Short mmCIF file of C-alpha atoms and ligand atoms in Angstrom, two decimals:
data_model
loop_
_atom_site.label_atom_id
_atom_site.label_comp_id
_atom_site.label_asym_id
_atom_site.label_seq_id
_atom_site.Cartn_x
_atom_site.Cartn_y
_atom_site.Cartn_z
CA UNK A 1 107.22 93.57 79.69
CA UNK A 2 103.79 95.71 80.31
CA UNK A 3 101.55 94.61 82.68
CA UNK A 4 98.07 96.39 82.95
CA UNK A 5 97.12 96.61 86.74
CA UNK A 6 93.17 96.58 88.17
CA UNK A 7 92.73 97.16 91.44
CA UNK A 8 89.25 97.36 92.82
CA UNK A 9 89.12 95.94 96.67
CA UNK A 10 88.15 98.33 98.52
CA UNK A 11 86.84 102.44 97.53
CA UNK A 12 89.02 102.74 94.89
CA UNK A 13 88.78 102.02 90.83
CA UNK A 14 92.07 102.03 89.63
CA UNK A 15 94.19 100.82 86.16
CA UNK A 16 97.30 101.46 85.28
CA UNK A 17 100.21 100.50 82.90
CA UNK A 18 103.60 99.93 84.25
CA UNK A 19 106.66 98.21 82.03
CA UNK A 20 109.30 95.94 83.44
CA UNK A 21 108.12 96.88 86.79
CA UNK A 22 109.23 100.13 87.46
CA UNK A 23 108.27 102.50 84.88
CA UNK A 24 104.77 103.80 85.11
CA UNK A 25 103.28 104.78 82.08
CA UNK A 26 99.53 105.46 83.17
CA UNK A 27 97.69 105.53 86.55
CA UNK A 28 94.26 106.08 86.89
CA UNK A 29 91.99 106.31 90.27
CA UNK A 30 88.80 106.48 90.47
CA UNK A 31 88.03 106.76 94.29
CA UNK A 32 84.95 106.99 95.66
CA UNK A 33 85.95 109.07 98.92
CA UNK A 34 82.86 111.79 98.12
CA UNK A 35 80.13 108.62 97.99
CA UNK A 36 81.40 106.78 100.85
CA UNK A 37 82.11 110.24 103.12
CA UNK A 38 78.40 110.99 103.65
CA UNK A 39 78.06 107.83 105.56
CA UNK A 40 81.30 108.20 107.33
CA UNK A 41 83.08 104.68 105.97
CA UNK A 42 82.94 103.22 103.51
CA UNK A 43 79.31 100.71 102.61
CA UNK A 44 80.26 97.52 100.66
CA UNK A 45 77.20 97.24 98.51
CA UNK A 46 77.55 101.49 97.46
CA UNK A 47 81.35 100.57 97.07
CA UNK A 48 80.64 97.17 94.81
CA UNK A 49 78.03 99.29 92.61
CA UNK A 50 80.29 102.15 91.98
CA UNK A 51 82.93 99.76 90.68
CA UNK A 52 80.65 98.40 88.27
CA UNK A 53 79.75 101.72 86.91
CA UNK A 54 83.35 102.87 86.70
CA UNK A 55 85.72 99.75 85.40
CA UNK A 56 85.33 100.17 82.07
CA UNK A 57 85.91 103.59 80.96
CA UNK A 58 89.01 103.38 83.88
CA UNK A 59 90.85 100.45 82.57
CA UNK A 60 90.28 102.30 79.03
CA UNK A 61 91.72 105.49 80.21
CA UNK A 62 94.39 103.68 81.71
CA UNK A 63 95.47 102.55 78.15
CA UNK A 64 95.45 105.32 76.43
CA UNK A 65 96.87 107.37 79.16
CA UNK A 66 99.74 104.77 78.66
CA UNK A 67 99.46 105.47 74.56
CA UNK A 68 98.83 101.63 74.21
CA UNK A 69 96.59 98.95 72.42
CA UNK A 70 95.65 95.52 73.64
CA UNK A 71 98.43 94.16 71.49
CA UNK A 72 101.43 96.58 73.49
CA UNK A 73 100.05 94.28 76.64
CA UNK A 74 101.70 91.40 77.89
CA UNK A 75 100.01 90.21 81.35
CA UNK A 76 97.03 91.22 83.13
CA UNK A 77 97.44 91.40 87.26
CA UNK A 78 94.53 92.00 89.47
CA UNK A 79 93.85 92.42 93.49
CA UNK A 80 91.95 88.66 94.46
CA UNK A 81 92.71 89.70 98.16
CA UNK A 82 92.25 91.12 100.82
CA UNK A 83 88.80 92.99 100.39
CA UNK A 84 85.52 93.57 100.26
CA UNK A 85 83.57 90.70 98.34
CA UNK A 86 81.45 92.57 96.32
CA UNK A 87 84.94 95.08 94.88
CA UNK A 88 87.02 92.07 94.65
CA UNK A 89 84.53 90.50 92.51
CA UNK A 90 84.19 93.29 89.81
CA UNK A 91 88.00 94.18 89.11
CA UNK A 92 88.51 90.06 89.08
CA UNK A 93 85.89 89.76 86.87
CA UNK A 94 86.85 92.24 84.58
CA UNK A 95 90.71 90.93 84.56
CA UNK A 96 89.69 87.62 83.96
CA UNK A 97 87.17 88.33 80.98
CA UNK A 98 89.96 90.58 79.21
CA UNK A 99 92.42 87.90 79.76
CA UNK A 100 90.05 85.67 78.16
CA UNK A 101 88.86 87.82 75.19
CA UNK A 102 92.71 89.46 74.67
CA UNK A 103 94.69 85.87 74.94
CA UNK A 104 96.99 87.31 77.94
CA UNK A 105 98.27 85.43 81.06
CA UNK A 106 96.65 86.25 84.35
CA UNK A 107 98.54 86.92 87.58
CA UNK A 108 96.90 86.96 91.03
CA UNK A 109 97.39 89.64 93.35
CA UNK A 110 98.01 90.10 97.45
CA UNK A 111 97.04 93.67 97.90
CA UNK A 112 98.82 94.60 101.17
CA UNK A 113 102.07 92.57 99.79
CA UNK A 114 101.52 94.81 97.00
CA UNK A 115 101.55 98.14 98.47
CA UNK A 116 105.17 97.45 99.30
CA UNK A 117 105.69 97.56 95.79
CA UNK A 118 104.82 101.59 95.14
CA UNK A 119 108.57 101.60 96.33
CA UNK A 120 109.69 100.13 92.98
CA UNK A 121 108.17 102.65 90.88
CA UNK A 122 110.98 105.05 90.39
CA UNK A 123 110.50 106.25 86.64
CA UNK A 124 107.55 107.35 84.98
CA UNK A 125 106.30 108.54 81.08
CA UNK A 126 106.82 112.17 80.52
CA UNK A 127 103.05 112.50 80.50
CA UNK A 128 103.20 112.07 84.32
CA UNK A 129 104.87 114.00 87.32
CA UNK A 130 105.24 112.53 90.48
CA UNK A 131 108.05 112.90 92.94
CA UNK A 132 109.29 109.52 92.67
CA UNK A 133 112.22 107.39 94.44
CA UNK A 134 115.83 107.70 92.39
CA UNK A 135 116.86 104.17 93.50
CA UNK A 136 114.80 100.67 93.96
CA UNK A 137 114.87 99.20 97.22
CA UNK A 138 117.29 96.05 97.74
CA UNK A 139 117.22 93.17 99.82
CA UNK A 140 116.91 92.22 102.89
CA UNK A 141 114.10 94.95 102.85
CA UNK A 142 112.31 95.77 106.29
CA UNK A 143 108.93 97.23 104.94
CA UNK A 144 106.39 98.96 107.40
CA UNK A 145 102.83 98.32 106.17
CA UNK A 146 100.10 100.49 107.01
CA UNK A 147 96.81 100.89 105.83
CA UNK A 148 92.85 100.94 106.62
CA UNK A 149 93.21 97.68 107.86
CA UNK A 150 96.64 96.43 108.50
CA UNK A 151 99.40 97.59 110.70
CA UNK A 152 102.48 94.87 110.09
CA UNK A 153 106.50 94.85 109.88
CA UNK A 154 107.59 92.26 107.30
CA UNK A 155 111.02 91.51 106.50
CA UNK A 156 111.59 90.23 102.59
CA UNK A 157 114.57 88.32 101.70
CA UNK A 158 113.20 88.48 97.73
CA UNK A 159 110.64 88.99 95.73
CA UNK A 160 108.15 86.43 97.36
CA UNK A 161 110.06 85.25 99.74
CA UNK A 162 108.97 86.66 103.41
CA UNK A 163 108.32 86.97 107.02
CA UNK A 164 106.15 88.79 109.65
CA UNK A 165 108.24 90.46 112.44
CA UNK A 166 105.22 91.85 113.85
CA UNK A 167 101.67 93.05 113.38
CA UNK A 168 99.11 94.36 115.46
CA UNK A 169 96.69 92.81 118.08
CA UNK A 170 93.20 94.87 117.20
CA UNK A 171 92.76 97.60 115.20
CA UNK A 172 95.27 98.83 112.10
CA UNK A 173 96.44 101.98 112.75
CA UNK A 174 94.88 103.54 109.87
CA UNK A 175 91.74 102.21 111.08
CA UNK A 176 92.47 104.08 114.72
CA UNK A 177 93.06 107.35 112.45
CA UNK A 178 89.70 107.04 111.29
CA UNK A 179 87.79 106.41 114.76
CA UNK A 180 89.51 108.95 116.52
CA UNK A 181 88.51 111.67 113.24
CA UNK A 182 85.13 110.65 114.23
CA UNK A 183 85.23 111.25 117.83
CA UNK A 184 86.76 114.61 117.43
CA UNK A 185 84.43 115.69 114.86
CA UNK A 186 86.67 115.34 111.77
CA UNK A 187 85.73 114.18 108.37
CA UNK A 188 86.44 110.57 106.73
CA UNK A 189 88.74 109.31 105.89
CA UNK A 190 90.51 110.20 109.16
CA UNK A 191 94.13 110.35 108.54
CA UNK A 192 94.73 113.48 106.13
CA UNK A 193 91.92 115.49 108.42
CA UNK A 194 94.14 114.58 111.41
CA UNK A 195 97.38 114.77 109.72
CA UNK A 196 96.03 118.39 109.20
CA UNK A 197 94.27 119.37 112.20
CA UNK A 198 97.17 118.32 114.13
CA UNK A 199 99.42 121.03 112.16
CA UNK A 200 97.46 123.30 114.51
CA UNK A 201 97.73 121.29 117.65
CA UNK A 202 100.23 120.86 120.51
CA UNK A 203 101.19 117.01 120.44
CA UNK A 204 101.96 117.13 124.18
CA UNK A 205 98.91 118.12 125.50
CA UNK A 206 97.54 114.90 126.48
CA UNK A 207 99.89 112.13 127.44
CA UNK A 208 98.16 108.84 125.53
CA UNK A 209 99.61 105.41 126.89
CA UNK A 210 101.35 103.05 124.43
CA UNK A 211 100.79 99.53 125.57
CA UNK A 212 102.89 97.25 126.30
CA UNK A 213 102.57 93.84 124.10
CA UNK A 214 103.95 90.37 124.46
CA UNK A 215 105.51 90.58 121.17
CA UNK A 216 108.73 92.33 120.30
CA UNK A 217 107.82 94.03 117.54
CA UNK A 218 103.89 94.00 117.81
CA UNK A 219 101.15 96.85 117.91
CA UNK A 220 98.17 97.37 119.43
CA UNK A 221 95.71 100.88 118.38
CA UNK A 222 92.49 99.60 120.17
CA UNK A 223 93.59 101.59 124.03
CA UNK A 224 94.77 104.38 122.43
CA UNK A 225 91.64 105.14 120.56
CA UNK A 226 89.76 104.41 123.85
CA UNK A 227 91.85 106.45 125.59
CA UNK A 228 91.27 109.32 123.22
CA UNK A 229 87.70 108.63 123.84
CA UNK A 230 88.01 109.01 127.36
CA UNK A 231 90.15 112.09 127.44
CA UNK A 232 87.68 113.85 124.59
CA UNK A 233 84.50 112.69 127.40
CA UNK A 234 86.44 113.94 130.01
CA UNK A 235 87.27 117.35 128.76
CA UNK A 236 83.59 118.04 127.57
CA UNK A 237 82.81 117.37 131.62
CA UNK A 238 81.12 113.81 130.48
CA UNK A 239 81.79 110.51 132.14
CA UNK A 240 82.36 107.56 130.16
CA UNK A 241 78.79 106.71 129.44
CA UNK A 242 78.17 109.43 127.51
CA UNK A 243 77.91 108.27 123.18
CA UNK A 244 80.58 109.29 121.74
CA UNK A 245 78.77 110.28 117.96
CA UNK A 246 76.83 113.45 120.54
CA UNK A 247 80.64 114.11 121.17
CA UNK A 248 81.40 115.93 118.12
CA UNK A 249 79.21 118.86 118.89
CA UNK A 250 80.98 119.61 122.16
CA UNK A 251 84.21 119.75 120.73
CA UNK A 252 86.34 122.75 120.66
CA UNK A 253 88.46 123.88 117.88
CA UNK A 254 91.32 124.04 120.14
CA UNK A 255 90.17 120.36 121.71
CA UNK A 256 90.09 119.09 117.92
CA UNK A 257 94.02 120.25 117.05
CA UNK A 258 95.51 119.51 120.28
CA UNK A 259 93.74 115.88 120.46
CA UNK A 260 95.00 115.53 116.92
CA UNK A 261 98.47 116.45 117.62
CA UNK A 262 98.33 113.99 120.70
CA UNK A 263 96.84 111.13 118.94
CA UNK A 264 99.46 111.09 115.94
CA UNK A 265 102.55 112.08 117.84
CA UNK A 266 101.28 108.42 120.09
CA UNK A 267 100.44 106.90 116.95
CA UNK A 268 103.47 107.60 115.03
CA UNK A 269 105.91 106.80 118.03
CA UNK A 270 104.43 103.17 118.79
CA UNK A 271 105.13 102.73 114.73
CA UNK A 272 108.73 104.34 114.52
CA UNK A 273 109.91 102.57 117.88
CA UNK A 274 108.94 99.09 116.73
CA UNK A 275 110.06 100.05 113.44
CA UNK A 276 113.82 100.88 115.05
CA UNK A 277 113.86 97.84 117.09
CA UNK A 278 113.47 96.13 113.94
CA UNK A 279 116.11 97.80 111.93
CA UNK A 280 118.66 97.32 114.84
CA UNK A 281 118.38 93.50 115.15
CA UNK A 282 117.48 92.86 111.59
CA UNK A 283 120.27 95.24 110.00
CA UNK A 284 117.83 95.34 106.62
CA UNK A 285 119.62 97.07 103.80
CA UNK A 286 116.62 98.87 102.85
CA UNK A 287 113.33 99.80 104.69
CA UNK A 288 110.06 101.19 102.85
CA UNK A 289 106.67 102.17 104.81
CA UNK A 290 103.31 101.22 102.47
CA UNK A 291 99.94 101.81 102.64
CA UNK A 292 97.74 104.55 102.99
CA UNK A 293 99.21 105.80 106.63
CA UNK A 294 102.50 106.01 104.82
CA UNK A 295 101.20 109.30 103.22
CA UNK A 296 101.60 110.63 106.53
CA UNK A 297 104.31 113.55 106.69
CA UNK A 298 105.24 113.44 110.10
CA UNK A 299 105.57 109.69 110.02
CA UNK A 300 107.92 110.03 107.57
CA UNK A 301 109.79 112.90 109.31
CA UNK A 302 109.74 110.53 112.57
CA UNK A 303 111.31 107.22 111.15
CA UNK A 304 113.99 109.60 109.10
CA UNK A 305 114.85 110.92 112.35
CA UNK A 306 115.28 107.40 113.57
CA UNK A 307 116.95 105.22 110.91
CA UNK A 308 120.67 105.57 110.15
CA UNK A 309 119.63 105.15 106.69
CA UNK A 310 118.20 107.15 103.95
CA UNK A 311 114.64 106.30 103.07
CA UNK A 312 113.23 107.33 99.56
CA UNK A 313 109.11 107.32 99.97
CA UNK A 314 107.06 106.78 97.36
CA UNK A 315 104.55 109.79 96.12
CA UNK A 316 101.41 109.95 98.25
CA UNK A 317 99.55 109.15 95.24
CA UNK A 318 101.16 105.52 95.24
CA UNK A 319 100.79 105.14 99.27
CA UNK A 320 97.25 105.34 99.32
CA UNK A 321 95.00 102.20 97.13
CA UNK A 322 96.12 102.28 93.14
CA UNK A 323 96.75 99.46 90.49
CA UNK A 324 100.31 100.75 89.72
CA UNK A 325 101.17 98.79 92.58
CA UNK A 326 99.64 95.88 91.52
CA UNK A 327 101.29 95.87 88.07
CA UNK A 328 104.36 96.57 89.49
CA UNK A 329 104.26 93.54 91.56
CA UNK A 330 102.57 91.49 88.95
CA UNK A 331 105.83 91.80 86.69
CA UNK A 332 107.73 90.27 89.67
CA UNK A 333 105.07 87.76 90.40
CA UNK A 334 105.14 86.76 86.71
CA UNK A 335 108.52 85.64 87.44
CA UNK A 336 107.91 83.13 89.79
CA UNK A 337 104.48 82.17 89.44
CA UNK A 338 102.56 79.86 86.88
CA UNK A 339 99.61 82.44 85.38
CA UNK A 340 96.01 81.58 86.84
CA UNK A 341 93.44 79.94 85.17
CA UNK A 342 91.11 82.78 84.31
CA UNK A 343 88.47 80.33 84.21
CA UNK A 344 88.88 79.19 87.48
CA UNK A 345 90.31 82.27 89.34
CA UNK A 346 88.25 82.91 93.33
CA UNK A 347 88.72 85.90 95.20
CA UNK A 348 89.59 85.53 99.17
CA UNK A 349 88.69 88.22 101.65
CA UNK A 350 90.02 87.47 103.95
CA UNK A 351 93.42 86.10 102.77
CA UNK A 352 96.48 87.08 105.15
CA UNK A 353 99.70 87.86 103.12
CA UNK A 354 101.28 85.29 104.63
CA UNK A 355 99.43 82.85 103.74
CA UNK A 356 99.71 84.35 99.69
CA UNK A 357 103.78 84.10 99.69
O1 KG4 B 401 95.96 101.64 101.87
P1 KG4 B 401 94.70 102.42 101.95
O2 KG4 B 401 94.42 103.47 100.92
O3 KG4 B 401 93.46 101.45 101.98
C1 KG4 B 401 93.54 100.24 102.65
O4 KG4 B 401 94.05 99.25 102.02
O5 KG4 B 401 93.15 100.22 103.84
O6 KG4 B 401 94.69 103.07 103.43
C2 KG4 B 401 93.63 103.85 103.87
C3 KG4 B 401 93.96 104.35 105.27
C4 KG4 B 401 92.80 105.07 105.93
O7 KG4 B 401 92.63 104.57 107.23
C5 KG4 B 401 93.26 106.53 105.95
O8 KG4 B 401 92.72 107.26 107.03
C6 KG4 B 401 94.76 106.37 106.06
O9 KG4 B 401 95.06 105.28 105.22
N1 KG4 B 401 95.51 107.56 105.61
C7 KG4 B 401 96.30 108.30 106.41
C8 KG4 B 401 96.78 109.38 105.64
N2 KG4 B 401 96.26 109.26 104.38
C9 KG4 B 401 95.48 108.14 104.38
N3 KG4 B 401 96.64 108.13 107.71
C10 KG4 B 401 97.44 109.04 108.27
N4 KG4 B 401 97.92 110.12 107.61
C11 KG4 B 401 97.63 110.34 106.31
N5 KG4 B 401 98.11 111.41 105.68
ZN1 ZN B 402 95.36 99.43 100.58
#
């Protein structure tokens, strides 16, 4: 079964081809990283009009890329949450008009419960080369999700059939990435320019707090970044008043990589800890991490260090946003869903993942 994947929520264009969900036969990207860096984030209605520009020409490339015609495709699935309206609205309306004009079912996609799914991509055309898994995960599977804007631990018993152990009481961790990049005078998006500043830095320089939650298993990024802030004030001889975008120019080189090296080492603990604690009483027989923080080295390093297990990641390219994902859980979906009604089909921004299961 082939199942052409459009993705579209957020900054990134992306199509791609994957059969019986594992094998990836195309993946395309189109991100708009350059357009959105200038402002520093990304701006929905810059975001929504690049989409429209791009669609086209990506969900073509991503069927010849896969060597295929409309008539090699069996299902269309596409992102309808969580997003930004104006994205969501392009890649759902393109889905649903192919659907239409090509006669092929439609299957609704949960992007965050999708980026668990880059995990089950472990073969790939010999057109394409990344360093992929050997093995699929199995059940029960503990995944760590991280992205731009969600931080949770959900433990699957099947293929749509699952529960959050924890999540995070603010800000997503990738999201924290991204302030504290700003306040330090790195580039968006955050997490690669820290990842790589803080290959220069000492990560015990500054001792950031983790706090201390209610919830077992539960995060919380919004004191750390403030705590950054009010070390990086500090150390510039500010007090806390001073605005932290004038902070940037103050900023030493040496400032930059040790407060880098600080932030992710805090970062990275509060995520492998929680993750552990997890593991322990849960006893999964797999555990992934997904989403774009997932790219991170170190975090991988970390939770490797931690787990009695073996962990096979999935290639960078399939941690940050992509529509391999979201074919790749569209063939499961397929399984146990009814199609959508491409007539009929909304898009929810706001739609938690547990609320899509
Ligand atoms: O999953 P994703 O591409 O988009 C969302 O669905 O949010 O995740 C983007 C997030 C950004 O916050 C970015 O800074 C972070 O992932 N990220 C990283 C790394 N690469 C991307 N964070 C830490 N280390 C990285 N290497
Ligand atoms: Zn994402």
């Amino acid at each position: 079964m082939r199942i052409l994947g459009i993705e579209s929520s957020c900054d990134e264009t992306a199509a791609a081809v994957i059969e019986d969900g594992h094998m990836l036969l195309s993946n395309v990207v189109n991100s708009q990283i350059d357009i959105h860096a200038a402002y520093g984030g990304v701006v929905p209605e810059v975001a929504a009009r690049s989409h429209l520009e791009v669609i086209s020409p990506v969900i073509n490339k991503a069927l010849s890329d896969a060597d295929c015609t409309w008539d090699d495709i069996d299902a269309i699935a596409v992102t309808y949450a969580p997003g930004l309206i104006g994205s969501l609205l392009i890649g759902t309306l393109a889905a649903r008009t192919l659907a239409i004009i090509h006669h092929k079912p439609l299957y609704k996609i949960h992007h965050v419960e999708a980026h668990v799914y880059a995990n089950f991509i472990n073969q790939q055309s010999d057109t394409l080369s990344l360093t992929l898994p050997k093995n699929q995960p199995v059940f029960p599977l503990l995944a760590l999700i991280v992205s731009g804007g969600h931080s949770q631990l959900v433990l699957f018993q099947n293929h749509g059939d699952y529960q959050l152990i924890g999540q995070t009481q603010d800000d997503a961790v990738g999201e924290a990435f991204d302030k504290v990049a700003k306040i330090i005078g790195l580039p968006y998006p955050g997490g690669p320019a820290i990842a790589k500043a803080a290959e220069l830095g000492d990560s015990q320089t500054f001792h950031l707090p983790i706090a201390k939650l209610a919830g077992e298993y539960d995060f919380s990024f919004s004191g750390l970044k403030t705590a950054v802030l009010r070390t990086v004030q500090r150390e510039v001889g500010k007090d806390f008043t001073f605005p932290s975008h004038e902070l940037p120019a103050l900023v030493t080189d040496e400032l930059q990589h040790n407060m880098a090296a600080s932030f992710q080492y805090t970062a990275i603990k509060t995520l492998v800890d929680k993750t552990k604690k997890a593991y322990d009483n849960f006893q999964p027989a797999s555990v992934v991490i997904a989403g774009g923080v997932a790219a991170n080295q170190e975090l991988r390093r970390q939770l490797s260090l931690a787990l009695p297990i073996d962990i096979e990641y999935a290639p960078i390219q399939l941690c940050t946003d992509n529509a391999a994902m979201i074919a790749a859980l569209g063939y499961f979906r397929a399984h146990i869903d009814q199609p959508t009604d491409p007539y009929n089909m909304e898009v929810q921004p706001s739609l938690s993942m547990l609320d899509a299961a």
